[in-house]
Coordinates of C-alpha atoms in Angstrom, one line a residue:
Chain A
X30 CA 15.2 31.5 -4.0
X31 CA 13.8 31.0 -0.7
X32 CA 13.2 27.8 1.0
X33 CA 9.6 27.9 0.2
X34 CA 10.1 28.3 -3.6
X35 CA 12.8 25.7 -3.7
X36 CA 10.5 23.4 -1.9
X37 CA 7.3 24.0 -4.4
X38 CA 10.4 23.3 -7.2
X39 CA 11.1 20.1 -6.4
X40 CA 7.7 18.8 -5.8
X41 CA 6.1 20.5 -9.3
X42 CA 8.9 18.3 -11.0
X43 CA 7.1 15.6 -10.6
X44 CA 5.1 14.0 -13.1
X45 CA 1.2 14.6 -12.4
X46 CA 1.6 17.4 -10.2
X47 CA -0.6 20.7 -11.4
X48 CA 0.7 22.7 -8.8
X49 CA 2.0 23.1 -5.1
X50 CA 1.9 25.8 -2.5
X51 CA 2.9 26.4 1.3
X52 CA 0.4 27.7 3.0
X53 CA -0.2 28.8 7.0
X54 CA -2.1 25.9 8.5
X55 CA -4.0 28.2 10.8
X56 CA -5.5 30.5 8.6
X57 CA -5.1 29.2 5.2
X58 CA -2.8 32.2 3.8
X59 CA -0.9 31.4 0.6
X60 CA 3.0 32.1 1.8
X61 CA 4.0 30.5 -1.9
X62 CA 2.6 28.7 -4.7
X63 CA 3.7 27.6 -8.2
X64 CA 0.2 26.5 -9.9
X65 CA -1.0 25.4 -13.2
X66 CA -3.9 27.5 -14.7
X67 CA -7.0 26.4 -13.7
X68 CA -6.2 25.4 -10.3
X69 CA -7.3 27.9 -7.7
X70 CA -4.7 28.2 -5.2
X71 CA -6.5 29.9 -2.2
X72 CA -9.4 27.4 -2.4
X73 CA -6.9 24.7 -2.0
X74 CA -4.8 26.6 0.9
X75 CA -7.9 27.6 2.9
X76 CA -10.1 23.9 2.1
X77 CA -6.4 21.7 2.8
X78 CA -5.4 23.5 5.5
X79 CA -9.0 23.2 7.6
X80 CA -9.0 19.6 6.2
X81 CA -5.1 19.4 8.0
X82 CA -6.3 21.1 11.4
X83 CA -9.2 18.9 11.8
X84 CA -7.1 15.6 11.1
X85 CA -4.2 16.9 13.2
X86 CA -7.0 16.7 15.9
X87 CA -8.5 13.3 15.0
X88 CA -4.7 12.1 15.3
X89 CA -4.4 13.5 18.5
X90 CA -7.7 12.6 19.9
X91 CA -6.8 9.0 19.0
X92 CA -3.9 9.4 21.3
X93 CA -1.3 9.5 18.1
X94 CA 1.4 11.7 16.6
X95 CA 0.2 14.3 14.3
X96 CA 0.2 13.3 10.6
X97 CA 3.2 13.7 8.6
X98 CA 1.7 13.2 5.5
X99 CA -2.1 13.1 4.1
X100 CA -3.5 12.2 1.4
X101 CA -7.3 13.1 0.0
X102 CA -8.3 10.6 -2.9
X103 CA -10.7 11.3 -5.3
X104 CA -12.3 10.1 -8.9
X105 CA -9.8 12.8 -11.0
X106 CA -6.9 13.0 -8.7
X107 CA -5.5 14.0 -5.3
X108 CA -4.8 16.3 -2.9
X109 CA -2.0 16.0 -0.8
X110 CA -0.7 17.6 2.4
X111 CA 2.7 17.7 4.5
X112 CA 2.5 19.6 7.6
X113 CA 5.5 21.7 8.2
X114 CA 7.3 23.1 11.2
X115 CA 6.2 26.8 12.1
X116 CA 2.4 26.4 11.4
X117 CA 3.1 25.9 7.3
X118 CA 1.9 23.1 5.3
X119 CA 2.6 22.3 2.0
X120 CA 0.3 21.4 -0.2
X121 CA 0.0 19.5 -3.8
X122 CA -2.8 19.1 -6.4
X123 CA -2.0 15.8 -8.5
X124 CA -4.1 14.4 -11.4
X125 CA -5.0 10.4 -11.5
X126 CA -2.4 9.3 -13.2
X127 CA 0.3 11.1 -11.2
X128 CA 3.4 9.6 -9.5
X129 CA 1.8 9.8 -5.8
X130 CA 4.9 7.7 -4.3
X131 CA 7.2 10.3 -5.7
X132 CA 5.6 13.1 -4.7
X133 CA 4.9 11.6 -1.4
X134 CA 8.7 11.9 -1.1
X135 CA 9.4 15.2 -2.3
X136 CA 6.9 16.6 -0.2
X137 CA 8.4 14.8 3.3
X138 CA 11.7 16.1 2.3
X139 CA 11.0 19.6 1.6
X140 CA 8.5 19.6 4.4
X141 CA 11.5 18.9 6.7
X142 CA 13.8 21.4 5.4
X143 CA 10.8 24.5 5.4
X144 CA 11.5 26.6 8.8
Chain B
X268 CA -23.5 -10.9 -29.2
X269 CA -20.9 -13.6 -30.8
X270 CA -21.4 -16.9 -31.6
X271 CA -19.9 -18.6 -28.6
X272 CA -21.7 -16.2 -25.9
X273 CA -24.6 -17.2 -27.7
X274 CA -24.0 -20.7 -27.7
X275 CA -23.4 -20.4 -24.0
X276 CA -26.4 -18.6 -23.3
X277 CA -28.6 -21.0 -24.9
X278 CA -26.7 -24.1 -22.9
X279 CA -27.0 -22.2 -19.7
X280 CA -30.8 -22.0 -20.0
X281 CA -31.3 -25.3 -21.3
X282 CA -29.3 -26.5 -18.4
X283 CA -29.3 -24.4 -15.4
X284 CA -27.6 -26.7 -13.2
X285 CA -24.8 -26.8 -15.2
X286 CA -21.0 -25.7 -14.9
X287 CA -21.6 -23.7 -18.8
X288 CA -21.8 -20.5 -16.4
X289 CA -17.8 -20.5 -16.1
X290 CA -17.2 -20.3 -19.5
X291 CA -20.2 -17.9 -20.2
X292 CA -18.8 -15.6 -17.8
X293 CA -15.1 -15.8 -18.6
X294 CA -16.4 -14.8 -22.1
X295 CA -18.2 -12.0 -21.1
X296 CA -15.3 -10.8 -19.0
X297 CA -13.1 -11.2 -21.7
X298 CA -15.3 -9.2 -24.0
X299 CA -15.7 -6.0 -21.2
X300 CA -18.9 -7.3 -20.4
X301 CA -18.2 -6.9 -16.8
X302 CA -21.6 -6.6 -15.2
X303 CA -23.0 -9.1 -17.3
X304 CA -20.0 -11.7 -16.3
X305 CA -20.7 -10.6 -12.5
X306 CA -24.3 -11.6 -12.6
X307 CA -23.6 -14.7 -14.3
X308 CA -20.8 -15.8 -11.8
X309 CA -22.9 -14.7 -9.3
X310 CA -25.8 -16.9 -9.8
X311 CA -23.4 -20.0 -10.7
X312 CA -21.8 -19.1 -7.0
X313 CA -24.9 -19.6 -5.5
X314 CA -25.4 -23.1 -7.1
X315 CA -21.9 -24.0 -6.3
X316 CA -20.5 -22.1 -3.5
X317 CA -17.9 -24.7 -2.7
X318 CA -16.4 -24.6 -6.4
X319 CA -12.6 -22.9 -6.2
X320 CA -13.0 -22.1 -10.1
X321 CA -16.1 -20.3 -9.4
X322 CA -15.0 -17.7 -7.0
X323 CA -11.2 -17.5 -8.8
X324 CA -13.6 -16.0 -11.9
X325 CA -15.5 -13.8 -9.8
X326 CA -12.1 -12.3 -8.1
X327 CA -11.2 -11.5 -12.1
X328 CA -14.6 -9.8 -12.7
X329 CA -14.3 -7.9 -9.3
X330 CA -10.1 -7.0 -10.2
X331 CA -11.4 -6.0 -13.6
X332 CA -14.1 -3.6 -12.1
X333 CA -11.6 -1.9 -10.1
X334 CA -12.9 -3.5 -6.5
X335 CA -9.5 -4.8 -5.4
X336 CA -11.2 -5.5 -1.9
X337 CA -13.9 -7.7 -3.1
X338 CA -11.2 -9.2 -5.7
X339 CA -9.1 -10.3 -2.5
X340 CA -11.6 -11.6 -0.4
X341 CA -12.9 -13.9 -3.5
X342 CA -9.5 -15.1 -4.0
X343 CA -8.7 -16.3 -0.4
X344 CA -12.2 -17.7 -0.8
X345 CA -10.7 -20.0 -3.7
X346 CA -7.8 -20.3 -1.6
X347 CA -9.8 -22.0 1.4
X348 CA -11.6 -24.6 -0.8
X349 CA -8.3 -25.3 -2.9
X350 CA -5.4 -23.6 -1.3
X351 CA -3.0 -24.9 -4.2
X352 CA -5.3 -23.1 -6.9
X353 CA -2.7 -21.1 -9.1
X354 CA -4.9 -18.4 -10.4
X355 CA -6.0 -17.2 -7.0
X356 CA -2.6 -17.6 -5.6
X357 CA -1.2 -15.4 -8.9
X358 CA -4.6 -13.1 -8.1
X359 CA -3.7 -12.3 -4.6
X360 CA 0.1 -12.0 -5.5
X361 CA -0.9 -9.0 -7.9
X362 CA -2.9 -7.6 -5.2
X363 CA 0.3 -7.8 -2.5
X364 CA 2.5 -6.2 -5.1
X365 CA 0.1 -3.5 -6.4
X366 CA 0.0 -3.0 -2.5
X367 CA 3.8 -2.3 -1.9
X368 CA 4.0 -5.8 0.1
X369 CA 6.5 -7.6 -2.2
X370 CA 7.4 -10.1 0.4
X371 CA 3.8 -11.3 0.6
X372 CA 3.8 -11.0 -3.3
X373 CA 6.6 -13.1 -3.8
X374 CA 5.5 -15.9 -1.1
X375 CA 2.5 -16.6 -3.2
X376 CA 4.1 -16.7 -6.3
X377 CA 6.6 -18.8 -4.9
X378 CA 3.5 -21.4 -3.5
X379 CA 2.0 -21.1 -7.0
X380 CA 5.3 -22.3 -8.9
X381 CA 5.0 -25.3 -6.8
X382 CA 2.1 -26.0 -7.4
X383 CA 2.3 -25.4 -11.5
X384 CA 6.2 -25.7 -12.0
X385 CA 5.2 -25.7 -15.9
X386 CA 3.6 -22.3 -15.6
X387 CA 6.3 -19.9 -17.2
X388 CA 3.8 -17.0 -16.7
X389 CA 4.6 -17.4 -12.5
X390 CA 8.6 -17.6 -13.0
X391 CA 8.3 -14.1 -15.2
X392 CA 5.8 -12.6 -12.6
X393 CA 8.3 -13.4 -9.6
X394 CA 11.2 -12.5 -11.7
X395 CA 9.6 -9.0 -12.2
X396 CA 8.5 -8.7 -8.3
X397 CA 12.1 -9.4 -7.7
X398 CA 13.7 -6.8 -9.7
X399 CA 11.0 -4.5 -8.8
X400 CA 11.4 -4.6 -5.1
X401 CA 15.2 -4.9 -5.1
X402 CA 15.3 -1.6 -7.4
X403 CA 12.3 0.2 -5.2
X404 CA 14.1 -0.5 -1.8
X405 CA 17.3 1.0 -3.2
X406 CA 15.3 4.0 -4.1
X407 CA 13.9 4.5 -1.0
X408 CA 16.7 3.9 1.4
X409 CA 17.9 7.3 1.2
X410 CA 15.2 9.7 1.7
X411 CA 13.7 7.8 4.6
X412 CA 14.2 9.9 7.6
X413 CA 12.8 7.2 10.2
X414 CA 14.0 4.1 11.6
X415 CA 13.0 0.9 9.5
X416 CA 10.1 -0.8 11.3
X417 CA 10.8 -4.2 12.7
X418 CA 10.1 -6.9 10.2
X419 CA 6.5 -8.4 11.1
X420 CA 5.1 -11.7 10.4
X421 CA 3.1 -12.1 7.0
X422 CA -0.2 -12.0 7.7
X423 CA -2.2 -14.8 5.8
X424 CA -4.5 -13.1 3.6
X425 CA -7.7 -14.9 5.3
X426 CA -6.8 -13.5 8.1
X427 CA -5.8 -10.1 7.6
X428 CA -5.3 -8.8 11.0
X429 CA -4.0 -12.0 13.4
X430 CA -0.4 -10.1 13.8
X431 CA -2.5 -8.3 16.6
X432 CA -4.3 -9.3 19.6
X433 CA -7.9 -10.0 18.8
X434 CA -10.8 -8.4 21.0
X435 CA -13.9 -10.0 21.9
X436 CA -16.0 -9.5 19.3
X437 CA -19.3 -7.9 19.6
X438 CA -22.2 -10.0 17.5
X439 CA -24.0 -6.9 16.9
X440 CA -21.4 -5.2 15.1
X441 CA -20.6 -4.8 11.2
X442 CA -17.1 -5.6 12.0
X443 CA -17.6 -8.5 14.2
X444 CA -15.3 -11.1 12.1
X445 CA -12.8 -8.1 11.8
X446 CA -10.9 -8.1 15.0
X447 CA -14.2 -7.7 16.5
X448 CA -13.9 -4.2 15.3
X449 CA -11.1 -2.6 17.2
X450 CA -9.5 0.3 15.5
X451 CA -12.6 0.5 13.0
X452 CA -15.2 3.2 13.8
X453 CA -18.3 4.2 11.7
X454 CA -19.2 7.8 12.3
X455 CA -22.5 9.5 11.4
X456 CA -22.6 13.1 9.9
X457 CA -23.2 14.2 13.3
X458 CA -20.0 12.9 14.6
X459 CA -21.6 10.5 16.6
X460 CA -20.1 6.8 16.6
X461 CA -22.6 4.2 15.1
X462 CA -20.0 1.2 15.4
X463 CA -16.7 0.1 16.3
X464 CA -14.2 1.2 18.8
X465 CA -10.4 3.1 19.0
X466 CA -8.3 2.2 21.5
X467 CA -5.6 4.8 22.0
X468 CA -1.8 3.3 22.3
X469 CA -2.4 3.7 26.2
X470 CA -5.1 1.6 25.9
X471 CA -8.2 4.2 26.9
X472 CA -10.8 4.2 24.5
X473 CA -11.4 7.0 21.9
X474 CA -13.9 6.2 19.7
X475 CA -16.5 8.9 20.7
X476 CA -14.0 11.8 20.9
X477 CA -12.4 10.8 17.3
X478 CA -15.9 10.6 15.9
X479 CA -16.7 13.8 17.5
X480 CA -14.0 15.5 15.4
X481 CA -14.8 13.4 12.1
X482 CA -18.2 15.1 12.1
X483 CA -18.3 17.3 8.9
X484 CA -15.1 15.8 7.7
X485 CA -17.0 14.1 4.5
X486 CA -18.4 17.5 3.8
X487 CA -15.2 19.7 4.0
X488 CA -13.5 17.1 1.9
X489 CA -16.1 16.7 -0.8
X490 CA -16.0 20.6 -0.7
X491 CA -12.6 20.6 -1.4
X492 CA -12.3 18.1 -4.4
X493 CA -15.4 19.6 -6.2
X494 CA -13.5 23.1 -5.8
X495 CA -10.5 22.0 -7.5
X496 CA -12.7 19.8 -9.9
X497 CA -11.4 16.6 -8.8
X498 CA -15.0 14.7 -8.4
X499 CA -16.2 13.0 -5.6
X500 CA -13.4 12.2 -3.0
X501 CA -12.8 8.2 -2.0
X502 CA -10.5 8.1 0.7
X503 CA -8.2 10.0 3.0
X504 CA -5.1 8.5 4.2
X505 CA -3.2 9.9 6.9
X506 CA 0.5 8.4 8.1
X507 CA 1.9 9.9 11.7
X508 CA 5.0 8.4 13.1
X509 CA 3.0 6.0 15.1
X510 CA 0.1 4.9 13.1
X511 CA -2.1 4.7 9.7
X512 CA -5.3 5.8 9.1
X513 CA -7.4 5.9 6.5
X514 CA -10.9 7.1 6.3
X515 CA -13.6 6.0 3.6
X516 CA -17.4 6.9 3.1
X517 CA -19.5 3.5 3.1
X518 CA -22.6 6.0 2.4
X519 CA -23.4 9.7 1.9
X520 CA -24.0 10.2 5.3
X521 CA -21.4 8.2 7.4
X522 CA -17.8 7.9 7.2
X523 CA -15.5 4.9 8.6
X524 CA -11.9 5.3 10.2
X525 CA -9.8 2.3 10.0
X526 CA -6.4 2.8 12.1
X527 CA -3.7 0.2 12.2
X528 CA 0.1 0.6 13.6
X529 CA 2.9 2.0 11.4
X530 CA 4.5 -1.6 10.4
X531 CA 1.1 -2.2 8.6
X532 CA 1.8 -0.8 4.7
X533 CA -0.9 2.0 4.2
X534 CA -2.3 0.0 1.0
X535 CA -2.9 -2.9 3.1
X536 CA -4.7 -0.6 5.8
X537 CA -6.7 0.9 2.9
X538 CA -7.8 -3.0 1.6
X539 CA -9.1 -3.4 5.4
X540 CA -11.2 0.0 5.1
X541 CA -12.7 -0.9 2.0
X542 CA -13.5 -4.4 3.7
X543 CA -15.0 -2.7 6.7
X544 CA -16.8 -0.1 4.6
X545 CA -19.0 -3.0 2.7
X546 CA -19.5 -4.9 6.1
X547 CA -20.9 -1.4 7.1
X548 CA -23.0 -1.1 4.3
X549 CA -24.8 -4.0 4.7
X550 CA -24.8 -3.4 8.2
X551 CA -26.8 0.3 8.0
X552 CA -29.0 -1.5 5.2
X553 CA -30.2 -4.0 8.0
X554 CA -30.3 -1.4 10.9
X555 CA -32.3 0.7 8.8

């Protein structure tokens, strides 16, 4: 099993996580994915990757270090993202009842191991 | 309509200056008629702004409606009038606990226990918060890769950000009574700063630069959540090793960024951003 697949395994085991993927932050290409039916991995990768890139520039503009974790919360769930080394980003799509705290811990840990 | 609500409505109609609004709003709240309860409570509050019980009631209604920032403010108002009001102390403790600040929750519950030592529900809540905060601390020790932040003085609920230096307030700003708008920036759809300021740790003002980066962020977030079937976006939180940022949208055309040091729990920054968004909405209505 690759490092990316192992990371996705851990994240998708968290209750409420509908899917997770590793994508290239620069161009949004999917490197590895584990998604439930109905979750569009390519859309998630492209849109979340672009948003994270913008937020990294925002933090930089404010004179702060780049974000280690991002949560985009919506009415029926959230998109979670953890930038990784090598210009990768770990993304998870979660439902409204997901254990976001646990997903965050797993993602931060997994993101640190991805290189 | 049940008999008690009918009777209370009649009583309030006959004596509009009475305190019957308290019972009527509470009865409506318990039946889940939250909009009607809010309307009755607001009417009563306009006549009795110095009544702690009316603010406490308003807070319970707002909390049931999911407006936690509004509930926090209303309970803080109740405590300004009556610092030992147990309902407000328990309510604020609940919000702190929900926001992940167990120490502040315990502090408020202890004050509530001093005010009413016979209330068993307070002792039970205290035991529960202590138990769950110990269990959370044990769980979070291992995966935490960064050094723990220095303990911060607990802010008082009525002055969320007093732990940091206060900038001179701009009376024309929507955030004039919130640290003078320091580290709060309201941005329009074109990436132009409408209000607030954002000093970098070095002291350099970065509000305009950051505002430009935020142009289109709302549209991008909306597209992402729509395509993934998650509905309308509500907030974006960013954690970095030297700061916590929260983005919310006070209106469809604006976004608001709140930034704080990393030592302030994210959940509290979210509450601050929601409060600032309400102030921004009111300010935008006046400006227009």
